[in-house]
Amino acid sequence: MHTDRAHGHDPTDRAYDLRHHGDVEVRDDGAQLTDLAVNVRADTPPAWLRERIAGSLTGLAAYPDGRAARAAIAARHGLPVERVLLTAGAAEAFVLLARALKVRQPVVVHPQFTEPEAALRDAGHSVGRVLLREADGFRLGPKAVRAVPEDADLVLIGNPTNPTSVLHPAAVIAQLARPGRTLVVDEAFIDAVPGERESLAGRTDLPGLVVLRSLTKTWGLAGLRIGYVLAAPATISELERAQPLWPVSTPALAAAEACMESRALAEAAHAAHRVTADRAHLVAGLAEFAPDGLRVMEPAEGPFVLLRVPNAVAVRRHLRDLGFAVRRGDTFPGLDEEWLRLAVRDRATVNRFLQALDQAVTLAGR
């Protein structure tokens, strides 16, 4: 683990492309590839959700009114509406946190989704890093908690973490909370975890807790941009003042309200169990490549897995030639070019991918 609050340098002194995201893999010449690079659930949004969104289009002449969606989210988490802020995806929340809060010493726990650090840097902050170690399974433990400087006034961690797929215990994350510190927990993928284990979304007892949620992953709404923030009313007010007027569109509000209904929550719960089964199938298939030096980070709890593979750059290139896009790992602080991230897909897709991976590993080893 390493923290450099003054410069935010990684111990390897490498420069990371913090703005690289998985969608780059399937743009332009990658548009026809089978997508294992983007962590959005396949075959979404479902028909009923598309219909609800389409039904909202007749109201586009009026300015968006987020009250119903905000109330639905609050009810879903058992919170007062004053603790809820609607955002244009979790990405907007990162920008609001970076620009609206009076932060002096922000720290990001890595490996982790890179957009929060990028937003902090764009806002003029010098960002410290705490790097979780591969030897510890990239898990947040007592040593990592102690590595966070006491004077850090904003600490950000993902749960489950992208790209490691680690689900940190809520009790351990809670140890990072302090009076005078904002503790940001990015739960963009928690609804892919059965029962949303280890979620802190309903907690109001932890000082400075901010929980971020996204509806784009499970429901396939990345193009619509909808997420929300759960925090103390004073924090919500600070963030809201930094937002432009009407930041969330009417169709996105309709989607948010629909996704809070009991039918939607039941479907999301079913999807989480399906992801768990499909991920187990993927991990079992990847285990067959252990003699080739491939290692999967386990236990994986998100809708994606992280793996280390020799000649990963060549393997990824050959996979593209064979019709599959995967996410490179070397843009995440704490990882290097030997790491790849794979989104969990259905068994048929995974079986085709494993056949392609067999070819790619053979070709890369020549």
Short mmCIF file of C-alpha atoms in Angstrom, two decimals:
data_model
loop_
_atom_site.label_atom_id
_atom_site.label_comp_id
_atom_site.label_asym_id
_atom_site.label_seq_id
_atom_site.Cartn_x
_atom_site.Cartn_y
_atom_site.Cartn_z
CA MET A 1 0.00 0.00 0.00
CA HIS A 2 1.17 3.49 -0.72
CA THR A 3 -0.10 6.96 -0.09
CA ASP A 4 1.36 10.13 -1.57
CA ARG A 5 -1.03 12.91 -0.71
CA ALA A 6 1.16 15.64 -2.14
CA HIS A 7 1.45 14.27 -5.63
CA GLY A 8 -0.80 11.24 -5.87
CA HIS A 9 2.07 9.24 -7.38
CA ASP A 10 1.91 5.51 -7.72
CA PRO A 11 5.06 3.76 -6.40
CA THR A 12 5.84 2.65 -9.95
CA ASP A 13 5.77 6.31 -11.08
CA ARG A 14 3.57 5.26 -13.97
CA ALA A 15 1.12 7.61 -15.57
CA TYR A 16 -2.37 6.07 -15.79
CA ASP A 17 -4.97 6.93 -18.37
CA LEU A 18 -7.72 7.69 -15.86
CA ARG A 19 -10.18 8.59 -18.63
CA HIS A 20 -9.98 5.21 -20.37
CA HIS A 21 -13.19 3.20 -19.95
CA GLY A 22 -14.43 -0.11 -21.29
CA ASP A 23 -16.72 1.44 -23.91
CA VAL A 24 -13.61 2.40 -25.91
CA GLU A 25 -13.10 -1.30 -26.66
CA VAL A 26 -16.37 -1.54 -28.58
CA ARG A 27 -16.33 1.69 -30.52
CA ASP A 28 -15.53 2.09 -34.19
CA ASP A 29 -13.74 -1.09 -35.36
CA GLY A 30 -14.88 -2.86 -32.17
CA ALA A 31 -18.60 -2.27 -32.71
CA GLN A 32 -19.18 -5.79 -34.04
CA LEU A 33 -17.28 -7.55 -31.26
CA THR A 34 -18.92 -9.59 -28.53
CA ASP A 35 -18.67 -7.22 -25.60
CA LEU A 36 -17.03 -8.45 -22.40
CA ALA A 37 -15.45 -5.04 -21.79
CA VAL A 38 -18.47 -3.04 -20.56
CA ASN A 39 -20.09 -3.91 -17.23
CA VAL A 40 -23.69 -3.34 -18.32
CA ARG A 41 -26.04 -6.31 -18.08
CA ALA A 42 -26.77 -7.80 -21.48
CA ASP A 43 -30.26 -7.78 -23.05
CA THR A 44 -31.30 -4.62 -21.20
CA PRO A 45 -33.28 -2.49 -20.72
CA PRO A 46 -36.20 -4.94 -20.52
CA ALA A 47 -39.30 -4.31 -22.63
CA TRP A 48 -41.44 -3.05 -19.72
CA LEU A 49 -38.81 -0.46 -18.84
CA ARG A 50 -38.45 0.69 -22.44
CA GLU A 51 -42.24 1.15 -22.51
CA ARG A 52 -42.18 3.27 -19.35
CA ILE A 53 -39.41 5.44 -20.78
CA ALA A 54 -41.23 5.78 -24.10
CA GLY A 55 -44.42 6.74 -22.27
CA SER A 56 -42.61 9.69 -20.69
CA LEU A 57 -41.86 11.24 -24.08
CA THR A 58 -45.28 12.86 -24.31
CA GLY A 59 -44.26 15.08 -21.39
CA LEU A 60 -41.06 16.47 -22.87
CA ALA A 61 -42.53 19.96 -23.32
CA ALA A 62 -42.54 20.42 -19.54
CA TYR A 63 -39.44 20.88 -17.41
CA PRO A 64 -38.38 17.72 -15.54
CA ASP A 65 -39.93 17.25 -12.09
CA GLY A 66 -37.87 14.85 -9.99
CA ARG A 67 -40.05 14.79 -6.88
CA ALA A 68 -41.79 11.47 -7.58
CA ALA A 69 -38.55 9.69 -8.49
CA ARG A 70 -36.79 11.13 -5.46
CA ALA A 71 -39.62 9.99 -3.18
CA ALA A 72 -39.57 6.51 -4.72
CA ILE A 73 -35.82 6.17 -4.12
CA ALA A 74 -36.16 7.42 -0.56
CA ALA A 75 -38.96 4.92 0.15
CA ARG A 76 -36.96 2.08 -1.39
CA HIS A 77 -34.09 2.74 1.06
CA GLY A 78 -36.25 3.75 4.03
CA LEU A 79 -34.83 7.27 4.07
CA PRO A 80 -36.33 10.77 4.09
CA VAL A 81 -36.31 12.52 0.71
CA GLU A 82 -33.89 15.11 2.09
CA ARG A 83 -31.20 12.41 2.02
CA VAL A 84 -31.59 11.72 -1.72
CA LEU A 85 -30.12 13.53 -4.72
CA LEU A 86 -30.83 12.49 -8.31
CA THR A 87 -27.88 12.71 -10.70
CA ALA A 88 -27.15 12.16 -14.37
CA GLY A 89 -25.44 8.87 -13.61
CA ALA A 90 -22.86 8.26 -10.89
CA ALA A 91 -20.31 10.14 -13.02
CA GLU A 92 -22.08 13.44 -12.30
CA ALA A 93 -21.96 12.66 -8.59
CA PHE A 94 -18.16 12.34 -8.73
CA VAL A 95 -17.90 15.78 -10.32
CA LEU A 96 -20.28 17.32 -7.77
CA LEU A 97 -18.33 15.84 -4.86
CA ALA A 98 -15.06 17.14 -6.30
CA ARG A 99 -16.36 20.66 -6.94
CA ALA A 100 -18.96 21.32 -4.26
CA LEU A 101 -17.33 20.00 -1.10
CA LYS A 102 -14.56 21.92 0.65
CA VAL A 103 -11.95 19.17 0.43
CA ARG A 104 -8.26 19.54 1.32
CA GLN A 105 -6.87 16.00 1.46
CA PRO A 106 -8.84 13.53 -0.71
CA VAL A 107 -7.75 9.89 -0.84
CA VAL A 108 -8.93 7.19 -3.26
CA VAL A 109 -8.55 3.50 -2.43
CA HIS A 110 -7.22 1.70 -5.52
CA PRO A 111 -7.49 -0.38 -7.68
CA GLN A 112 -10.79 1.37 -8.25
CA PHE A 113 -12.94 2.99 -10.91
CA THR A 114 -10.79 5.88 -12.09
CA GLU A 115 -13.41 8.55 -12.81
CA PRO A 116 -13.61 9.78 -9.17
CA GLU A 117 -9.89 10.53 -9.09
CA ALA A 118 -10.05 12.14 -12.52
CA ALA A 119 -12.90 14.39 -11.33
CA LEU A 120 -10.97 15.38 -8.22
CA ARG A 121 -7.87 16.21 -10.25
CA ASP A 122 -9.91 18.21 -12.76
CA ALA A 123 -11.26 20.24 -9.83
CA GLY A 124 -7.70 21.13 -8.81
CA HIS A 125 -7.21 18.66 -5.97
CA SER A 126 -4.03 16.75 -5.24
CA VAL A 127 -5.20 13.17 -4.73
CA GLY A 128 -3.65 10.61 -2.39
CA ARG A 129 -3.83 6.92 -3.15
CA VAL A 130 -3.98 3.89 -0.93
CA LEU A 131 -3.15 0.84 -3.01
CA LEU A 132 -4.62 -2.50 -1.96
CA ARG A 133 -2.28 -5.40 -2.60
CA GLU A 134 -2.70 -8.43 -4.82
CA ALA A 135 -1.23 -10.54 -2.02
CA ASP A 136 -4.21 -9.53 0.13
CA GLY A 137 -6.67 -10.27 -2.65
CA PHE A 138 -7.16 -6.49 -3.10
CA ARG A 139 -9.32 -6.60 0.04
CA LEU A 140 -9.68 -3.72 2.46
CA GLY A 141 -8.23 -4.91 5.74
CA PRO A 142 -6.93 -3.38 8.96
CA LYS A 143 -3.58 -2.41 7.41
CA ALA A 144 -5.29 -0.59 4.55
CA VAL A 145 -7.63 1.19 6.94
CA ARG A 146 -4.61 2.36 8.96
CA ALA A 147 -2.86 3.46 5.74
CA VAL A 148 -5.53 6.12 5.16
CA PRO A 149 -4.11 9.31 6.70
CA GLU A 150 -6.07 10.62 9.68
CA ASP A 151 -6.24 14.06 8.06
CA ALA A 152 -7.84 12.71 4.87
CA ASP A 153 -11.12 14.62 4.69
CA LEU A 154 -12.56 12.66 1.75
CA VAL A 155 -12.05 8.93 1.26
CA LEU A 156 -13.53 7.07 -1.69
CA ILE A 157 -13.90 3.32 -2.15
CA GLY A 158 -16.02 1.10 -4.42
CA ASN A 159 -18.09 -1.81 -3.14
CA PRO A 160 -18.06 -4.18 -4.90
CA THR A 161 -14.96 -2.63 -6.39
CA ASN A 162 -14.46 -2.17 -10.10
CA PRO A 163 -12.25 -3.78 -11.48
CA THR A 164 -11.30 -6.26 -8.74
CA SER A 165 -14.84 -7.58 -8.06
CA VAL A 166 -14.04 -7.56 -4.34
CA LEU A 167 -16.95 -7.06 -1.93
CA HIS A 168 -15.54 -5.42 1.18
CA PRO A 169 -17.26 -6.03 4.54
CA ALA A 170 -19.48 -3.09 5.45
CA ALA A 171 -18.09 -3.17 8.98
CA VAL A 172 -14.54 -2.66 7.68
CA ILE A 173 -15.56 0.20 5.38
CA ALA A 174 -17.38 1.79 8.31
CA GLN A 175 -14.04 1.98 10.15
CA LEU A 176 -13.00 4.65 7.63
CA ALA A 177 -15.73 7.02 8.85
CA ARG A 178 -14.65 9.97 10.99
CA PRO A 179 -16.20 13.25 12.11
CA GLY A 180 -15.02 15.88 9.65
CA ARG A 181 -14.43 13.33 6.88
CA THR A 182 -16.62 12.52 3.90
CA LEU A 183 -16.63 8.77 3.27
CA VAL A 184 -17.83 8.05 -0.27
CA VAL A 185 -18.84 4.47 -1.05
CA ASP A 186 -19.51 3.81 -4.73
CA GLU A 187 -22.16 1.07 -4.80
CA ALA A 188 -22.78 1.19 -8.56
CA PHE A 189 -22.66 -2.63 -8.76
CA ILE A 190 -24.16 -3.60 -5.39
CA ASP A 191 -27.52 -4.53 -6.92
CA ALA A 192 -25.70 -7.34 -8.76
CA VAL A 193 -24.89 -8.86 -5.34
CA PRO A 194 -27.67 -11.12 -4.02
CA GLY A 195 -29.40 -9.40 -1.13
CA GLU A 196 -27.16 -6.36 -1.66
CA ARG A 197 -24.89 -7.77 1.03
CA GLU A 198 -22.53 -5.28 2.67
CA SER A 199 -24.46 -2.26 1.41
CA LEU A 200 -24.31 0.89 3.52
CA ALA A 201 -27.18 2.57 1.67
CA GLY A 202 -29.61 2.64 4.60
CA ARG A 203 -27.11 3.76 7.24
CA THR A 204 -27.60 7.15 8.86
CA ASP A 205 -25.35 6.62 11.89
CA LEU A 206 -21.96 6.96 10.17
CA PRO A 207 -20.58 10.50 10.10
CA GLY A 208 -19.97 11.88 6.63
CA LEU A 209 -21.24 8.81 4.77
CA VAL A 210 -22.11 9.33 1.11
CA VAL A 211 -23.39 6.35 -0.89
CA LEU A 212 -23.54 6.49 -4.68
CA ARG A 213 -25.88 4.30 -6.70
CA SER A 214 -26.26 3.77 -10.44
CA LEU A 215 -29.21 2.42 -12.41
CA THR A 216 -27.22 2.11 -15.61
CA LYS A 217 -25.52 -1.25 -14.95
CA THR A 218 -28.30 -3.65 -14.00
CA TRP A 219 -30.93 -1.98 -16.18
CA GLY A 220 -28.82 -1.15 -19.26
CA LEU A 221 -29.38 2.61 -19.07
CA ALA A 222 -25.86 3.88 -19.69
CA GLY A 223 -27.18 5.97 -22.57
CA LEU A 224 -29.87 7.57 -20.40
CA ARG A 225 -27.64 8.62 -17.45
CA ILE A 226 -29.40 8.08 -14.15
CA GLY A 227 -28.03 7.57 -10.66
CA TYR A 228 -28.43 8.98 -7.19
CA VAL A 229 -26.64 10.03 -4.01
CA LEU A 230 -27.64 9.08 -0.46
CA ALA A 231 -26.19 11.33 2.25
CA ALA A 232 -26.96 13.64 5.14
CA PRO A 233 -29.34 16.47 4.19
CA ALA A 234 -26.62 19.13 4.60
CA THR A 235 -24.36 17.27 2.16
CA ILE A 236 -27.22 16.77 -0.29
CA SER A 237 -27.92 20.52 -0.17
CA GLU A 238 -24.26 21.33 -0.91
CA LEU A 239 -24.20 19.00 -3.90
CA GLU A 240 -27.58 20.20 -5.17
CA ARG A 241 -26.39 23.82 -5.19
CA ALA A 242 -23.56 22.81 -7.52
CA GLN A 243 -25.91 21.10 -9.98
CA PRO A 244 -27.30 22.87 -13.03
CA LEU A 245 -31.04 23.32 -13.16
CA TRP A 246 -33.00 20.22 -14.22
CA PRO A 247 -29.93 17.93 -14.35
CA VAL A 248 -31.92 14.71 -14.88
CA SER A 249 -34.15 14.34 -17.93
CA THR A 250 -37.81 13.38 -17.81
CA PRO A 251 -37.19 9.93 -19.40
CA ALA A 252 -34.42 9.25 -16.86
CA LEU A 253 -36.74 10.24 -14.02
CA ALA A 254 -39.41 7.89 -15.35
CA ALA A 255 -36.84 5.10 -15.44
CA ALA A 256 -35.71 5.80 -11.88
CA GLU A 257 -39.23 5.70 -10.55
CA ALA A 258 -39.99 2.48 -12.44
CA CYS A 259 -36.83 0.78 -11.17
CA MET A 260 -37.87 1.38 -7.56
CA GLU A 261 -41.15 -0.55 -7.92
CA SER A 262 -41.53 -3.95 -6.29
CA ARG A 263 -41.64 -5.77 -9.65
CA ALA A 264 -38.37 -4.16 -10.70
CA LEU A 265 -36.67 -4.91 -7.39
CA ALA A 266 -37.75 -8.55 -7.69
CA GLU A 267 -36.38 -8.72 -11.24
CA ALA A 268 -33.09 -7.16 -10.13
CA ALA A 269 -32.82 -9.70 -7.31
CA HIS A 270 -33.40 -12.54 -9.78
CA ALA A 271 -30.81 -11.06 -12.13
CA ALA A 272 -28.28 -10.92 -9.27
CA HIS A 273 -28.69 -14.65 -8.65
CA ARG A 274 -28.36 -15.33 -12.38
CA VAL A 275 -25.16 -13.26 -12.50
CA THR A 276 -23.82 -15.26 -9.58
CA ALA A 277 -24.42 -18.54 -11.42
CA ASP A 278 -23.05 -17.24 -14.70
CA ARG A 279 -19.97 -15.86 -12.95
CA ALA A 280 -19.32 -19.24 -11.31
CA HIS A 281 -19.47 -20.84 -14.77
CA LEU A 282 -16.99 -18.29 -16.13
CA VAL A 283 -14.59 -18.69 -13.19
CA ALA A 284 -14.72 -22.48 -13.49
CA GLY A 285 -13.88 -22.23 -17.18
CA LEU A 286 -11.01 -19.84 -16.52
CA ALA A 287 -9.60 -22.25 -13.92
CA GLU A 288 -8.80 -24.62 -16.79
CA PHE A 289 -6.14 -22.12 -17.88
CA ALA A 290 -4.20 -22.27 -14.60
CA PRO A 291 -1.44 -24.38 -16.23
CA ASP A 292 -0.96 -21.46 -18.65
CA GLY A 293 -0.33 -19.11 -15.72
CA LEU A 294 -3.78 -17.50 -15.71
CA ARG A 295 -5.06 -16.46 -12.27
CA VAL A 296 -8.54 -15.21 -11.38
CA MET A 297 -8.96 -12.91 -8.39
CA GLU A 298 -11.36 -14.67 -6.04
CA PRO A 299 -13.83 -14.50 -4.51
CA ALA A 300 -15.41 -12.36 -7.22
CA GLU A 301 -18.71 -10.79 -6.15
CA GLY A 302 -19.50 -8.29 -8.94
CA PRO A 303 -20.81 -8.80 -12.48
CA PHE A 304 -17.21 -8.98 -13.73
CA VAL A 305 -13.96 -10.76 -12.89
CA LEU A 306 -10.34 -9.61 -12.82
CA LEU A 307 -7.63 -11.93 -14.04
CA ARG A 308 -3.90 -11.90 -14.46
CA VAL A 309 -2.62 -13.62 -17.58
CA PRO A 310 0.85 -13.84 -19.11
CA ASN A 311 1.20 -11.96 -22.41
CA ALA A 312 -2.08 -10.17 -21.68
CA VAL A 313 -1.47 -7.50 -24.32
CA ALA A 314 -1.09 -10.13 -27.02
CA VAL A 315 -3.96 -12.20 -25.63
CA ARG A 316 -6.28 -9.19 -25.77
CA ARG A 317 -5.22 -8.42 -29.34
CA HIS A 318 -5.84 -12.01 -30.45
CA LEU A 319 -9.22 -12.02 -28.69
CA ARG A 320 -10.22 -8.97 -30.72
CA ASP A 321 -9.21 -10.80 -33.91
CA LEU A 322 -11.39 -13.70 -32.73
CA GLY A 323 -14.39 -11.44 -32.11
CA PHE A 324 -14.23 -10.58 -28.38
CA ALA A 325 -13.60 -7.29 -26.58
CA VAL A 326 -12.21 -7.38 -23.04
CA ARG A 327 -11.12 -4.56 -20.74
CA ARG A 328 -7.40 -3.86 -20.33
CA GLY A 329 -6.35 -3.46 -16.72
CA ASP A 330 -3.28 -1.27 -16.93
CA THR A 331 -5.25 2.01 -16.74
CA PHE A 332 -6.18 1.25 -13.11
CA PRO A 333 -3.67 2.47 -10.47
CA GLY A 334 -2.20 -0.57 -8.77
CA LEU A 335 -2.50 -2.82 -11.84
CA ASP A 336 -0.25 -3.34 -14.84
CA GLU A 337 -0.57 -4.66 -18.39
CA GLU A 338 -0.87 -8.29 -17.25
CA TRP A 339 -4.41 -7.69 -15.98
CA LEU A 340 -7.70 -8.02 -17.85
CA ARG A 341 -11.29 -7.51 -16.72
CA LEU A 342 -14.14 -9.61 -18.11
CA ALA A 343 -17.84 -8.83 -17.80
CA VAL A 344 -20.02 -11.78 -16.82
CA ARG A 345 -22.23 -12.97 -19.65
CA ASP A 346 -24.62 -15.88 -20.24
CA ARG A 347 -23.25 -19.41 -20.46
CA ALA A 348 -23.45 -19.70 -24.22
CA THR A 349 -21.45 -16.49 -24.68
CA VAL A 350 -18.96 -17.57 -22.02
CA ASN A 351 -18.46 -20.94 -23.69
CA ARG A 352 -17.70 -19.24 -27.01
CA PHE A 353 -15.35 -16.85 -25.23
CA LEU A 354 -13.47 -19.68 -23.50
CA GLN A 355 -12.87 -21.34 -26.85
CA ALA A 356 -11.54 -18.07 -28.22
CA LEU A 357 -9.38 -17.57 -25.12
CA ASP A 358 -7.85 -21.01 -25.66
CA GLN A 359 -6.82 -19.96 -29.16
CA ALA A 360 -5.64 -16.53 -28.00
CA VAL A 361 -3.45 -17.94 -25.23
CA THR A 362 -1.90 -20.44 -27.65
CA LEU A 363 -1.21 -17.74 -30.25
CA ALA A 364 0.22 -15.35 -27.65
CA GLY A 365 2.59 -18.04 -26.38
CA ARG A 366 4.16 -18.70 -29.74
#
